[in-house]
PDB file of C-alpha atoms in Angstrom:
ATOM      1  CA  UNK B   1      57.396  16.513  18.294  1.00  0.00           C
ATOM      2  CA  UNK B   2      54.489  14.151  17.842  1.00  0.00           C
ATOM      3  CA  UNK B   3      52.143  12.333  20.189  1.00  0.00           C
ATOM      4  CA  UNK B   4      50.123   9.232  19.322  1.00  0.00           C
ATOM      5  CA  UNK B   5      47.258   7.633  21.236  1.00  0.00           C
ATOM      6  CA  UNK B   6      45.903   4.177  20.431  1.00  0.00           C
ATOM      7  CA  UNK B   7      42.447   3.530  21.907  1.00  0.00           C
ATOM      8  CA  UNK B   8      41.154  -0.024  22.170  1.00  0.00           C
ATOM      9  CA  UNK B   9      37.367   0.151  22.328  1.00  0.00           C
ATOM     10  CA  UNK B  10      34.861  -2.486  23.395  1.00  0.00           C
ATOM     11  CA  UNK B  11      31.427  -2.224  21.809  1.00  0.00           C
ATOM     12  CA  UNK B  12      29.139  -4.405  23.945  1.00  0.00           C
ATOM     13  CA  UNK B  13      25.904  -5.440  22.283  1.00  0.00           C
ATOM     14  CA  UNK B  14      26.996  -4.435  18.786  1.00  0.00           C
ATOM     15  CA  UNK B  15      25.281  -6.889  16.414  1.00  0.00           C
ATOM     16  CA  UNK B  16      26.333  -5.679  12.945  1.00  0.00           C
ATOM     17  CA  UNK B  17      29.052  -3.737  11.156  1.00  0.00           C
ATOM     18  CA  UNK B  18      26.458  -1.077  10.361  1.00  0.00           C
ATOM     19  CA  UNK B  19      25.743  -0.652  14.074  1.00  0.00           C
ATOM     20  CA  UNK B  20      29.473  -0.551  14.790  1.00  0.00           C
ATOM     21  CA  UNK B  21      29.957   2.208  12.212  1.00  0.00           C
ATOM     22  CA  UNK B  22      27.072   4.145  13.766  1.00  0.00           C
ATOM     23  CA  UNK B  23      29.036   4.197  17.046  1.00  0.00           C
ATOM     24  CA  UNK B  24      32.568   4.752  15.724  1.00  0.00           C
ATOM     25  CA  UNK B  25      32.011   7.337  12.970  1.00  0.00           C
ATOM     26  CA  UNK B  26      30.363   9.965  15.201  1.00  0.00           C
ATOM     27  CA  UNK B  27      33.110   9.495  17.797  1.00  0.00           C
ATOM     28  CA  UNK B  28      35.831  10.012  15.195  1.00  0.00           C
ATOM     29  CA  UNK B  29      34.142  13.119  13.779  1.00  0.00           C
ATOM     30  CA  UNK B  30      33.584  14.600  17.231  1.00  0.00           C
ATOM     31  CA  UNK B  31      37.224  14.056  18.219  1.00  0.00           C
ATOM     32  CA  UNK B  32      38.408  15.654  14.972  1.00  0.00           C
ATOM     33  CA  UNK B  33      36.111  18.645  15.443  1.00  0.00           C
ATOM     34  CA  UNK B  34      36.540  19.247  19.173  1.00  0.00           C
ATOM     35  CA  UNK B  35      40.252  18.478  19.542  1.00  0.00           C
ATOM     36  CA  UNK B  36      41.535  19.327  16.042  1.00  0.00           C
ATOM     37  CA  UNK B  37      43.449  16.032  15.784  1.00  0.00           C
ATOM     38  CA  UNK B  38      43.957  13.322  13.194  1.00  0.00           C
ATOM     39  CA  UNK B  39      41.842  10.259  14.006  1.00  0.00           C
ATOM     40  CA  UNK B  40      41.181   6.995  12.161  1.00  0.00           C
ATOM     41  CA  UNK B  41      39.980   3.477  12.851  1.00  0.00           C
ATOM     42  CA  UNK B  42      43.228   1.551  12.501  1.00  0.00           C
ATOM     43  CA  UNK B  43      42.440  -2.078  13.386  1.00  0.00           C
ATOM     44  CA  UNK B  44      39.716  -4.662  13.932  1.00  0.00           C
ATOM     45  CA  UNK B  45      37.474  -3.158  11.252  1.00  0.00           C
ATOM     46  CA  UNK B  46      35.650  -6.481  10.725  1.00  0.00           C
ATOM     47  CA  UNK B  47      35.285  -7.285  14.433  1.00  0.00           C
ATOM     48  CA  UNK B  48      31.781  -6.463  15.701  1.00  0.00           C
ATOM     49  CA  UNK B  49      32.634  -6.111  19.373  1.00  0.00           C
ATOM     50  CA  UNK B  50      35.905  -4.196  19.211  1.00  0.00           C
ATOM     51  CA  UNK B  51      37.597  -1.305  17.449  1.00  0.00           C
ATOM     52  CA  UNK B  52      40.951   0.419  17.600  1.00  0.00           C
ATOM     53  CA  UNK B  53      41.245   4.106  16.813  1.00  0.00           C
ATOM     54  CA  UNK B  54      44.470   6.035  16.520  1.00  0.00           C
ATOM     55  CA  UNK B  55      44.804   9.719  17.396  1.00  0.00           C
ATOM     56  CA  UNK B  56      47.787  11.884  16.432  1.00  0.00           C
ATOM     57  CA  UNK B  57      48.946  15.400  17.322  1.00  0.00           C
ATOM     58  CA  UNK B  58      52.020  17.325  16.283  1.00  0.00           C
ATOM     59  CA  UNK B  59      53.398  20.253  18.254  1.00  0.00           C
ATOM     60  CA  UNK B  60      56.382  21.665  20.089  1.00  0.00           C
ATOM     61  CA  UNK B  61      55.232  21.308  23.714  1.00  0.00           C
ATOM     62  CA  UNK B  62      55.341  17.713  24.985  1.00  0.00           C
ATOM     63  CA  UNK B  63      53.373  18.525  28.153  1.00  0.00           C
ATOM     64  CA  UNK B  64      50.589  20.145  26.113  1.00  0.00           C
ATOM     65  CA  UNK B  65      50.390  17.182  23.729  1.00  0.00           C
ATOM     66  CA  UNK B  66      50.198  14.669  26.571  1.00  0.00           C
ATOM     67  CA  UNK B  67      47.536  16.767  28.325  1.00  0.00           C
ATOM     68  CA  UNK B  68      45.469  16.846  25.128  1.00  0.00           C
ATOM     69  CA  UNK B  69      45.681  13.059  24.796  1.00  0.00           C
ATOM     70  CA  UNK B  70      44.526  12.634  28.399  1.00  0.00           C
ATOM     71  CA  UNK B  71      41.626  14.993  27.685  1.00  0.00           C
ATOM     72  CA  UNK B  72      40.647  12.757  24.749  1.00  0.00           C
ATOM     73  CA  UNK B  73      40.599   9.675  26.983  1.00  0.00           C
ATOM     74  CA  UNK B  74      38.534  11.541  29.586  1.00  0.00           C
ATOM     75  CA  UNK B  75      36.159  12.787  26.875  1.00  0.00           C
ATOM     76  CA  UNK B  76      35.513   9.283  25.527  1.00  0.00           C
ATOM     77  CA  UNK B  77      34.936   7.866  29.021  1.00  0.00           C
ATOM     78  CA  UNK B  78      32.578  10.698  29.996  1.00  0.00           C
ATOM     79  CA  UNK B  79      30.457  11.198  26.887  1.00  0.00           C
ATOM     80  CA  UNK B  80      30.479   7.880  25.013  1.00  0.00           C
ATOM     81  CA  UNK B  81      28.740   5.556  27.461  1.00  0.00           C
ATOM     82  CA  UNK B  82      28.035   2.894  24.780  1.00  0.00           C
ATOM     83  CA  UNK B  83      31.776   2.410  24.317  1.00  0.00           C
ATOM     84  CA  UNK B  84      34.209   0.962  26.852  1.00  0.00           C
ATOM     85  CA  UNK B  85      37.782   2.212  26.623  1.00  0.00           C
TER      86      UNK B  85
END
């Protein structure tokens, strides 16, 4: 069984692609490290004010997978104040 989460992110005040990368890359690495999931920026790479990241988990317990995805959403909202989900 697999579970996929698509996160649409708003990056207010982001003025360059370099600044955007400085916000998105640490988030992706932290999610990979803390939640042991596959994560990638999947859309809007050239848009300064927005990004879309995709998260994927594979497992046998649907409830566990859905709980993990909700924990990811909560984590982004709590610890990444520069990004609006």
